[in-house]
mmCIF file of C-alpha atoms in Angstrom:
data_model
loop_
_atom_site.group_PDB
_atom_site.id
_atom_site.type_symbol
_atom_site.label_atom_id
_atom_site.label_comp_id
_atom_site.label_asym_id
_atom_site.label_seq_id
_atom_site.Cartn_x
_atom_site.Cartn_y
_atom_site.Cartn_z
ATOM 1 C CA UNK U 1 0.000 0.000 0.000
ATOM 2 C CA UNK U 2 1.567 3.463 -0.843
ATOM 3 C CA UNK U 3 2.479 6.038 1.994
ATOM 4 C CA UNK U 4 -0.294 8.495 0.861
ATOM 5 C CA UNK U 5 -2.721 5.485 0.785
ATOM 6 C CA UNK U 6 -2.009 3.863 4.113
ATOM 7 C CA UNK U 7 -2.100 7.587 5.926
ATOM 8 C CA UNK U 8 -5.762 8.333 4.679
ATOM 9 C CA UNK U 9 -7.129 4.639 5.764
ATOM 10 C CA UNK U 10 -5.076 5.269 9.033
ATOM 11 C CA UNK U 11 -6.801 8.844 9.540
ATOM 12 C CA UNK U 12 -10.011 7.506 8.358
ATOM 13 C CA UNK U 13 -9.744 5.055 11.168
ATOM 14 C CA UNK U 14 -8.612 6.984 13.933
ATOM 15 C CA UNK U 15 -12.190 9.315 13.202
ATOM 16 C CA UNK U 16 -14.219 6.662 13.177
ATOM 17 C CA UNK U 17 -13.013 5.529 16.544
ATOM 18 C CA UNK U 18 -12.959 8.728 18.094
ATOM 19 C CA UNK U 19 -15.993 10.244 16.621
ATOM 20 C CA UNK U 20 -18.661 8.725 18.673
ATOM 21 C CA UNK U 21 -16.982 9.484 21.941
ATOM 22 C CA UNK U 22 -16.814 13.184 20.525
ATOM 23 C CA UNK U 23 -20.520 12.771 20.181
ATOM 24 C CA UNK U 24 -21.577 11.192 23.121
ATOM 25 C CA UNK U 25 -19.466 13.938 24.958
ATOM 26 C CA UNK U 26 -21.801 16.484 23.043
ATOM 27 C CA UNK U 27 -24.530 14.506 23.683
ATOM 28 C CA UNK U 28 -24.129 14.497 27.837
ATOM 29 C CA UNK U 29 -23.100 18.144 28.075
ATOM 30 C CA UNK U 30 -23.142 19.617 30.194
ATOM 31 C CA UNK U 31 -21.902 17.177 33.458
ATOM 32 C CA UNK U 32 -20.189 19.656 35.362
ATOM 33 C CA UNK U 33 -21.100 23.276 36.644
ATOM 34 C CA UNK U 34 -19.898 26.054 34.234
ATOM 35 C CA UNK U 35 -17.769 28.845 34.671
ATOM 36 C CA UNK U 36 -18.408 32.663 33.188
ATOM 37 C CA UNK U 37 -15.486 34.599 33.381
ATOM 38 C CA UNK U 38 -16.392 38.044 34.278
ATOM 39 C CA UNK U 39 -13.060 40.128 32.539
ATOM 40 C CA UNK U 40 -13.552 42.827 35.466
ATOM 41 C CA UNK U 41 -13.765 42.991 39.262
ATOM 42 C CA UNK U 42 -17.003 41.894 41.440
ATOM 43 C CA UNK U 43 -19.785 44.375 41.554
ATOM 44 C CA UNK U 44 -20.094 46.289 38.278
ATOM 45 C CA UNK U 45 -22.820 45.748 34.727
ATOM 46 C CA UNK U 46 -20.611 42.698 33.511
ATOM 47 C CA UNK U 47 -21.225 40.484 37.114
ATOM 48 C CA UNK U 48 -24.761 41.668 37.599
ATOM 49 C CA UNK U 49 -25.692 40.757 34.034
ATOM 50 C CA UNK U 50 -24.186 37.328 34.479
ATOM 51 C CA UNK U 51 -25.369 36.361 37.581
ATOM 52 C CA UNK U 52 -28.958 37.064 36.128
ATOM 53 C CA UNK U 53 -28.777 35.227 33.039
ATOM 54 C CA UNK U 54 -26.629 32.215 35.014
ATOM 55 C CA UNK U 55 -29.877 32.173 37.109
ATOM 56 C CA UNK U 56 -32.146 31.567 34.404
ATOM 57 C CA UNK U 57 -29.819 29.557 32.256
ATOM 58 C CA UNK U 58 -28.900 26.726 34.758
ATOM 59 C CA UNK U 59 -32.425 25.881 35.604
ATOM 60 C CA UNK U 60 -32.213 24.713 31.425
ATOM 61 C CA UNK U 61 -28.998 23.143 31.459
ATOM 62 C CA UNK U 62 -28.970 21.226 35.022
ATOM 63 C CA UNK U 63 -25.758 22.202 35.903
ATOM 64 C CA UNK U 64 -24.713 25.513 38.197
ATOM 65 C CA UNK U 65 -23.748 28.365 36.730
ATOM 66 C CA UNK U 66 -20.431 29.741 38.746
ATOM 67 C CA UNK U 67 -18.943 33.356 38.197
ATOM 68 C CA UNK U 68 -15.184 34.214 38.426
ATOM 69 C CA UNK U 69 -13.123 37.151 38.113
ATOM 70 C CA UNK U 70 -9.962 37.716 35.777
ATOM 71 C CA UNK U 71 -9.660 41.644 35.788
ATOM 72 C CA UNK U 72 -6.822 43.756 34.074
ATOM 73 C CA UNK U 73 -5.553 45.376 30.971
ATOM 74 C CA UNK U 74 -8.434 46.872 29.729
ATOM 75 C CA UNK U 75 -10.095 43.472 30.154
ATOM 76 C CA UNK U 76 -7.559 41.267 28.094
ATOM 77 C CA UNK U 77 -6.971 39.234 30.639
ATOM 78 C CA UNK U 78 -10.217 37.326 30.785
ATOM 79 C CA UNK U 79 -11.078 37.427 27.415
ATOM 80 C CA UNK U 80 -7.186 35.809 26.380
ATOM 81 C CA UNK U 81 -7.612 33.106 29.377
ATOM 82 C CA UNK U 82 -11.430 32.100 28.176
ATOM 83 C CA UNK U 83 -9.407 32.188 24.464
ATOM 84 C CA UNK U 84 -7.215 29.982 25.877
ATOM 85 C CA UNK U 85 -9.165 27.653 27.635
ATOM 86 C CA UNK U 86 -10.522 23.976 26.519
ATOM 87 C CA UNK U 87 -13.067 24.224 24.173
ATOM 88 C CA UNK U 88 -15.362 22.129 25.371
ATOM 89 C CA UNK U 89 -18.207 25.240 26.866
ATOM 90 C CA UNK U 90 -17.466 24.870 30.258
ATOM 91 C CA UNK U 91 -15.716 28.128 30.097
ATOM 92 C CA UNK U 92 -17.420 31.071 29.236
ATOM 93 C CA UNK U 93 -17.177 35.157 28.717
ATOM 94 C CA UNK U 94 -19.667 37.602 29.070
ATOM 95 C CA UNK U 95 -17.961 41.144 27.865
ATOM 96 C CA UNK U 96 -18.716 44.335 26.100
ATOM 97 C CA UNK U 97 -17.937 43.712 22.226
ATOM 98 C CA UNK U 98 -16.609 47.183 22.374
ATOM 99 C CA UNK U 99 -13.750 46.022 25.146
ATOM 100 C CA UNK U 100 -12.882 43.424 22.502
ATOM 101 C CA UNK U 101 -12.298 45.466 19.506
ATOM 102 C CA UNK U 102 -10.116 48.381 21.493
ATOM 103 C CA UNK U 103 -7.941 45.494 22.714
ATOM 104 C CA UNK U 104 -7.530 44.521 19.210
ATOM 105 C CA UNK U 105 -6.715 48.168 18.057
ATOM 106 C CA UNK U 106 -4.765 49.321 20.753
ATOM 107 C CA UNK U 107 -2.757 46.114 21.903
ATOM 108 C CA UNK U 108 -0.170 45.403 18.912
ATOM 109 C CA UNK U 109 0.905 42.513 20.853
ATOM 110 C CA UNK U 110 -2.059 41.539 21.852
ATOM 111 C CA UNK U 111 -1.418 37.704 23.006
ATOM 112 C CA UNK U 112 -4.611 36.073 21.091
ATOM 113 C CA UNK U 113 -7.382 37.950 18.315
ATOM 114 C CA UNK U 114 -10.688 38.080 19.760
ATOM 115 C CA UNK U 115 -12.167 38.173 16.609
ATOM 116 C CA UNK U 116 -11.064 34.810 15.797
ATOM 117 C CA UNK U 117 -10.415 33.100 18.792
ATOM 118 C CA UNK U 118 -13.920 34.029 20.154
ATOM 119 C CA UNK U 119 -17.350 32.804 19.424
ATOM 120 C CA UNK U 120 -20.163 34.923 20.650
ATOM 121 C CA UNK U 121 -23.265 31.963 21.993
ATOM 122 C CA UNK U 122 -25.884 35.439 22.397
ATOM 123 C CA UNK U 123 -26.174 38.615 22.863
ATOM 124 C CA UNK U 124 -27.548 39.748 26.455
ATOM 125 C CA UNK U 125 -27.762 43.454 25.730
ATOM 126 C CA UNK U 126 -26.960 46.338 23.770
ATOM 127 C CA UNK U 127 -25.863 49.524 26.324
ATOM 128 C CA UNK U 128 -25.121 52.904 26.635
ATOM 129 C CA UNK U 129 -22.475 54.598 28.593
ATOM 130 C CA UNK U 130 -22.976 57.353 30.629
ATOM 131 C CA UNK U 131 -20.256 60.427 30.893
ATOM 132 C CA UNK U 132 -20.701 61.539 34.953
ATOM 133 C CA UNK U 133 -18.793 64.068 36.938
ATOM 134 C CA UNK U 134 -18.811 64.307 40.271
ATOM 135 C CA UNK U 135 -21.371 66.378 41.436
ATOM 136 C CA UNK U 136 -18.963 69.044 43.147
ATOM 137 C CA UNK U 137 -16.989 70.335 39.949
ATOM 138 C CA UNK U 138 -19.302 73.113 38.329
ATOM 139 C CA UNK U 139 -19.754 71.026 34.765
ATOM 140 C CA UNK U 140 -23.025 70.534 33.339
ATOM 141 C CA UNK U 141 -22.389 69.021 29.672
ATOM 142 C CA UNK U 142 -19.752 68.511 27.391
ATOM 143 C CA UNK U 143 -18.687 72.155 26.246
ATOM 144 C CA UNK U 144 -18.139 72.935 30.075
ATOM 145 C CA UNK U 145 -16.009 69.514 30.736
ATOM 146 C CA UNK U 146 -13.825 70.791 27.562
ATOM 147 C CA UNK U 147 -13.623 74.412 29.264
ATOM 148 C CA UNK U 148 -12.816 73.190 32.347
ATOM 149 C CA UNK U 149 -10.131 70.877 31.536
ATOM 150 C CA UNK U 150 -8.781 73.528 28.919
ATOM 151 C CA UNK U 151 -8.342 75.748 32.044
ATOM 152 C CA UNK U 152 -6.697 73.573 34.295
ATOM 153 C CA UNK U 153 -4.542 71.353 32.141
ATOM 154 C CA UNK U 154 -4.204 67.934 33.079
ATOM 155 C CA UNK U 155 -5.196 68.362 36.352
ATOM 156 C CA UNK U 156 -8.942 66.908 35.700
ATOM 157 C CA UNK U 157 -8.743 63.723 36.020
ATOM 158 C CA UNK U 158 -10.685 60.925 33.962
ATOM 159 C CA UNK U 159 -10.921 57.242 35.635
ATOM 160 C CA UNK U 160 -11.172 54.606 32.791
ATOM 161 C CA UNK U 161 -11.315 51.081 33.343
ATOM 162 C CA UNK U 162 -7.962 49.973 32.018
ATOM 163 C CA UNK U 163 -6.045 50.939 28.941
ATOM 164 C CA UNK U 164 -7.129 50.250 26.196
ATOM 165 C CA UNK U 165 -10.880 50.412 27.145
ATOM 166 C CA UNK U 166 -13.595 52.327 25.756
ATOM 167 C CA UNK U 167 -13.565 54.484 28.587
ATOM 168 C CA UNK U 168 -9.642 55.363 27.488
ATOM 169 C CA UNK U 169 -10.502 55.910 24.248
ATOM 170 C CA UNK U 170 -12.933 57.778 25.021
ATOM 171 C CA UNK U 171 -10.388 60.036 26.877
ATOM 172 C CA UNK U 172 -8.469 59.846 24.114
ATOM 173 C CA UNK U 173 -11.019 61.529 21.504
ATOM 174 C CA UNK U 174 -12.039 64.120 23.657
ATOM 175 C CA UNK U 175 -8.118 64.997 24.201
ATOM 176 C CA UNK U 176 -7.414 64.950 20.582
ATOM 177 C CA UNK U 177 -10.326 65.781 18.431
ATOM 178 C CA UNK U 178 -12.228 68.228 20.989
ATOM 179 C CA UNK U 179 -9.191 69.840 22.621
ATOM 180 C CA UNK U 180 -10.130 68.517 26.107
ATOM 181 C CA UNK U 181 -6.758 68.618 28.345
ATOM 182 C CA UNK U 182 -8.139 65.345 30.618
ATOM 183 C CA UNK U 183 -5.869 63.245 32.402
ATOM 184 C CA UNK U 184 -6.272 59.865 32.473
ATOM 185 C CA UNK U 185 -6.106 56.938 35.484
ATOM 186 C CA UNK U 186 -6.842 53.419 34.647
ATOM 187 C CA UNK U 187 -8.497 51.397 36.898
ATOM 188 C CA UNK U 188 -9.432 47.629 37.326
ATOM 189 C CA UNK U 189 -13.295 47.685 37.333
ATOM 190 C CA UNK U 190 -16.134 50.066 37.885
ATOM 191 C CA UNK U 191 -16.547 49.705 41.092
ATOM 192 C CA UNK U 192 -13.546 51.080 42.141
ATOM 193 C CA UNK U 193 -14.255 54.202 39.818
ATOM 194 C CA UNK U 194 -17.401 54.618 41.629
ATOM 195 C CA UNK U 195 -16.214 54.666 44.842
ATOM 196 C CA UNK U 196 -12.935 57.196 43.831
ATOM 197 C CA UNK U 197 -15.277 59.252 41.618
ATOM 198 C CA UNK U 198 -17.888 59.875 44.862
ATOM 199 C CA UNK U 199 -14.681 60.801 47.211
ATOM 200 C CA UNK U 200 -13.581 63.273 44.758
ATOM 201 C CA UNK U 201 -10.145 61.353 44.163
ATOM 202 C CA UNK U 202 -11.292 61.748 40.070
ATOM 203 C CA UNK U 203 -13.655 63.777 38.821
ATOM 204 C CA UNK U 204 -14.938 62.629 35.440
ATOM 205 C CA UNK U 205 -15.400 58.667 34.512
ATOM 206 C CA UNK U 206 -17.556 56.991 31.884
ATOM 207 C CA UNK U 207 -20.035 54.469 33.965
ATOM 208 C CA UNK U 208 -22.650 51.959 32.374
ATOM 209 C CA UNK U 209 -26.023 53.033 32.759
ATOM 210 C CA UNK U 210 -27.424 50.878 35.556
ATOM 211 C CA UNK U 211 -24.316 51.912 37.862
ATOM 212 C CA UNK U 212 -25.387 55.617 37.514
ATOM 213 C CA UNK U 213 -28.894 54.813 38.136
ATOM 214 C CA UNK U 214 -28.282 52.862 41.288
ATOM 215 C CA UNK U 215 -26.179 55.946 42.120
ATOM 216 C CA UNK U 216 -27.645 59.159 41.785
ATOM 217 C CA UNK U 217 -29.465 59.245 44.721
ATOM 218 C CA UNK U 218 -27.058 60.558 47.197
ATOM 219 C CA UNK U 219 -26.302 63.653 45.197
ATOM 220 C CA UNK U 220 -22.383 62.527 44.367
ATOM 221 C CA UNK U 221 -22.409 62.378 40.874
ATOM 222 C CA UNK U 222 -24.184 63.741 37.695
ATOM 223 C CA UNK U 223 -24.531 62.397 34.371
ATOM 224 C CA UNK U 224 -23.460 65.067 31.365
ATOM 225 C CA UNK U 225 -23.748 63.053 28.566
ATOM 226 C CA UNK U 226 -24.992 59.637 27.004
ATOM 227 C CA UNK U 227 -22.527 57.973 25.234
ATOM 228 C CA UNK U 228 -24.856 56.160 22.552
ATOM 229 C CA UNK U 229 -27.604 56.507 19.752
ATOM 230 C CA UNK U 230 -30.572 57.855 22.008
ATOM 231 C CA UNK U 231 -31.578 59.156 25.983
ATOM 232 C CA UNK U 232 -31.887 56.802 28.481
ATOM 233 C CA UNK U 233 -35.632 56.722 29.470
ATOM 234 C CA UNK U 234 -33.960 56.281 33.386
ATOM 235 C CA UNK U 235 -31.897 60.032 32.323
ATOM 236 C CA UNK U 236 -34.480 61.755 30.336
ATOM 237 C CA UNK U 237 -32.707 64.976 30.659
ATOM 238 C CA UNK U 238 -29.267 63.860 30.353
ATOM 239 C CA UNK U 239 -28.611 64.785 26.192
ATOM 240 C CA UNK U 240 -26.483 62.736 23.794
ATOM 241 C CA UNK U 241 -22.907 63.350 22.658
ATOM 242 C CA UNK U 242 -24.383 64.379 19.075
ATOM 243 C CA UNK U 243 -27.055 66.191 20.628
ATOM 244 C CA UNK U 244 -24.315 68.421 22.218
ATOM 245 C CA UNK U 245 -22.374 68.923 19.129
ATOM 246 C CA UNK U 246 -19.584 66.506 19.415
ATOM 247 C CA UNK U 247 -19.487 63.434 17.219
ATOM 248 C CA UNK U 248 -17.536 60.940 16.702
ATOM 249 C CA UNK U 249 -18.650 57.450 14.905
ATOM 250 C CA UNK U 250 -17.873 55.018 17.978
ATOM 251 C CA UNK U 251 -20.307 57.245 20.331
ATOM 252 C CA UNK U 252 -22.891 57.168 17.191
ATOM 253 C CA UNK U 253 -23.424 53.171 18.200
ATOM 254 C CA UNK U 254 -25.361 51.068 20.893
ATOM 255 C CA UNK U 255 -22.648 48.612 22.499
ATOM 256 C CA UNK U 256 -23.525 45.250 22.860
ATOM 257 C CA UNK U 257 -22.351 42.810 25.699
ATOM 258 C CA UNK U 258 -22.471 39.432 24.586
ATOM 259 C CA UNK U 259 -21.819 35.769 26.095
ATOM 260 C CA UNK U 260 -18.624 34.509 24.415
ATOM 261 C CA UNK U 261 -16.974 30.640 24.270
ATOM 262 C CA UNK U 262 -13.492 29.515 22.384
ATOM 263 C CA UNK U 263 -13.856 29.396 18.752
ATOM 264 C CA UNK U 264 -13.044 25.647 18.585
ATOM 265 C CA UNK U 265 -16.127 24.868 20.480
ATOM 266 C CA UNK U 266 -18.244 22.269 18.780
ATOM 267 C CA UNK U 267 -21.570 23.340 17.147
ATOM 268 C CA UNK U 268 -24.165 21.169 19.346
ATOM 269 C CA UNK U 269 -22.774 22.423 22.663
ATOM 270 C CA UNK U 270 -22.814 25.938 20.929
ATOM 271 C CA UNK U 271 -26.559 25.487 20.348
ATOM 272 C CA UNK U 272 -27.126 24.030 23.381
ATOM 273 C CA UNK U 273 -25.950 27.112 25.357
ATOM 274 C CA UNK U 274 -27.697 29.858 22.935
ATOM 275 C CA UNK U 275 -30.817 27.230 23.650
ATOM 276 C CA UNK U 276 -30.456 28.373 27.438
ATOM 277 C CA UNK U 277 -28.570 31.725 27.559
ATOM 278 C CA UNK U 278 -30.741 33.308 24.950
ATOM 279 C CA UNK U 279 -34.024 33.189 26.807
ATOM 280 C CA UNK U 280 -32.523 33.971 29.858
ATOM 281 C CA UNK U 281 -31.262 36.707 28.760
ATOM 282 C CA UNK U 282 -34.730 37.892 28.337
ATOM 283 C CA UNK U 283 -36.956 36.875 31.512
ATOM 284 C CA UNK U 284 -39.225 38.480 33.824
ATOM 285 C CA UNK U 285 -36.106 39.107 35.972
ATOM 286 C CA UNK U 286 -34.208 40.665 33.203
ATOM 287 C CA UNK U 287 -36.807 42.393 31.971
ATOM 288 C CA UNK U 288 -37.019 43.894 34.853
ATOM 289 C CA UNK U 289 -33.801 44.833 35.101
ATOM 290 C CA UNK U 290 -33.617 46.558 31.662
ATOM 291 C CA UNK U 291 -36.774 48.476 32.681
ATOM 292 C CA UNK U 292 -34.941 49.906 35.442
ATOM 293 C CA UNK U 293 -31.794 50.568 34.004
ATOM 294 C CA UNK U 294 -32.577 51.707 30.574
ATOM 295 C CA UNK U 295 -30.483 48.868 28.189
ATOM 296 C CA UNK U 296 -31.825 47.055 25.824
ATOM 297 C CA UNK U 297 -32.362 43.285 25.713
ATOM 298 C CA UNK U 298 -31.345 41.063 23.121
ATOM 299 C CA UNK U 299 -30.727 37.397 23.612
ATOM 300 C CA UNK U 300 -30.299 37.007 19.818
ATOM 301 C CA UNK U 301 -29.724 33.034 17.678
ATOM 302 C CA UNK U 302 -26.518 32.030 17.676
ATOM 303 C CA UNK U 303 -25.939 33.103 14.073
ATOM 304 C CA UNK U 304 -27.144 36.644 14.089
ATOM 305 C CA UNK U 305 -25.301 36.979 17.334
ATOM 306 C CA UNK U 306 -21.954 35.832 15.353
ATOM 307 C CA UNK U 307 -22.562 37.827 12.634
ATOM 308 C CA UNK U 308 -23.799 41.438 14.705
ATOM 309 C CA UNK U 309 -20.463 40.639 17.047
ATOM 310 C CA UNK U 310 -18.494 40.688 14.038
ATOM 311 C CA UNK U 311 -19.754 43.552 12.434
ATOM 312 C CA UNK U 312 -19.817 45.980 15.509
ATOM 313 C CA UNK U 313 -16.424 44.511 15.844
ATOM 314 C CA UNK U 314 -14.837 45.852 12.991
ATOM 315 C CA UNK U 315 -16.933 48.695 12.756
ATOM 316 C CA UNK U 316 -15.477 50.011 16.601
ATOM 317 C CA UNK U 317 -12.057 48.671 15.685
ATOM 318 C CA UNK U 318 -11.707 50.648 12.634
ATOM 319 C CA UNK U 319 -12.706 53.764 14.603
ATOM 320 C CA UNK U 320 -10.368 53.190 17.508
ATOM 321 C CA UNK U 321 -7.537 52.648 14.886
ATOM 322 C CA UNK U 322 -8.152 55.719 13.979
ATOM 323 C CA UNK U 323 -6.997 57.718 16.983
ATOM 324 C CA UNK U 324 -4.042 56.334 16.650
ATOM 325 C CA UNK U 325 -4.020 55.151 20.416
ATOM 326 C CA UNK U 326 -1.222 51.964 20.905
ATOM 327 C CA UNK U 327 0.064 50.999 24.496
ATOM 328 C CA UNK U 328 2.440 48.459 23.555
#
């Protein structure tokens, strides 16, 4: 038998002994709890959002839903270790596309390509974020954050969630195509921005929409600007970038956080978890939740999902590219 022969029969073989264990492994999935990887610290939108969905989601699959924590570099870190992990859906992501595509943009030597090594199972919501001051500093909107900063160069500081974030970017624009003078302090997670940004310790961040609602009360902060196509119904008052005269085409778009596994991840245990995580992404609880906060719920097929991730993807890398902005 020639070489070329004897390999194909061999390969041939080897499938059609491994194939039905592949299958029946598919087949019992899941057996074991699984994990969502939460690429930021405990408390803010990303670990709220997936301990609501993992609620709804493991009554469907039989198996627990556990959250964990890999926070840093503008969220890299969890989204290259959920890259990295086994494909086998036990090991999940649930991150802002945006966070994604700046990583991609900004990171030259970024260690993995989300676009690639990424498949999105649904998308939970699309989001808004929210520009907020604290409540001290005499800024009302955007054309009096510019003024401000313009008179007191690089001494207002702007907390962003980690370089390369949207938050940075952000920053970034504002610096360069507005002529804002902000200064910029990354940070490992929201919460942490909250708690500096009521103290005074910074006084400008972009938050996500439900952590300024669930804040406003005790007077600390105020919202100047919606980062996003429309108002919040929760911040009727609060006006849109555009609306105040500054546009730029990644604050023209509604960001959407999606649920993401390892691209190698075999079709049937992709459709089982968009066959759970989809509706729960849209339940009484989360409906609920969107009412109060003002986002938008999706909890799209596995295929749209894919192809919207991809094409807000590019669309917000292309844009980031185009500041310029690499930390490497």
């Amino acid at each position: 038998m020639q070489r070329r022969d004897f390999c194909r029969t061999a390969g041939l073989a080897a499938l059609a002994t491994t194939a039905p264990w592949a299958q029946a492994a598919d087949e019992a999935f899941p057996s074991k709890p699984i994990k969502i990887i939460v690429p930021s610290p405990p408390g803010g939108q990303n670990d709220t959002l997936a301990r609501n969905i993992g609620v709804a989601a493991s009554k469907t699959l039989g198996q627990p839903i556990v959250v964990d924590y890999k926070p840093g570099v503008g969220g890299s870190l969890g989204s290259e270790f959920v890259a990295r992990s086994p494909a086998d859906g036990y090991t999940l992501l649930i991150s802002l596309s945006a966070t994604l595509a700046v990583s991609s943009a900004v990171y030259s030597k970024l260690k993995y390509d989300p676009r690639a090594d990424l498949r999105c199972v649904t998308e939970v919501i699309l989001s808004r974020g929210v520009l907020v001051v604290n409540s001290a500093l005499p800024i009302h909107d955007i054309q009096g954050l510019i003024a401000y900063s313009k008179a007191r160069p690089d001494q207002l500081a702007m907390a962003n969630w980690g370089l390369g974030s949207a938050a940075h970017t952000t920053q970034d624009i504002l610096n360069r195509q507005f002529g804002a003078k902000l200064l910029q302090v990354p940070y490992k997670g929201e919460t942490q921005i909250l708690t500096d940004l009521i103290g005074g310790q910074v006084g400008f961040a972009m938050l996500s929409a439900p952590t300024t609602q669930a804040n406003l009360q005790g007077g600390k902060i105020r919202p100047i600007a919606i980062v996003g196509t429309q108002r919040l119904a929760i911040l009727p008052g609060v006006k849109t970038m555009t609306e105040q005269g500054f546009f730029h085409e990644s604050w023209d778009m509604d960001g959407p956080l999606g649920l993401f596994a390892p691209k190698d991840t075999p079709l049937p245990i992709l459709r089982k978890l968009n066959a759970a995580f989809a509706p729960a992404a849209t339940t009484p609880r989360m409906q609920a939740f969107a009412k109060e906060f003002g986002v938008t719920l999706l909890g799209n097929g596995l295929d749209d999902a894919q192809a919207h991730f991809l094409k807000y993807f590019d669309a917000i890398k292309k844009v980031t590219q185009a500041t310029g902005v690499i930390l490497d």
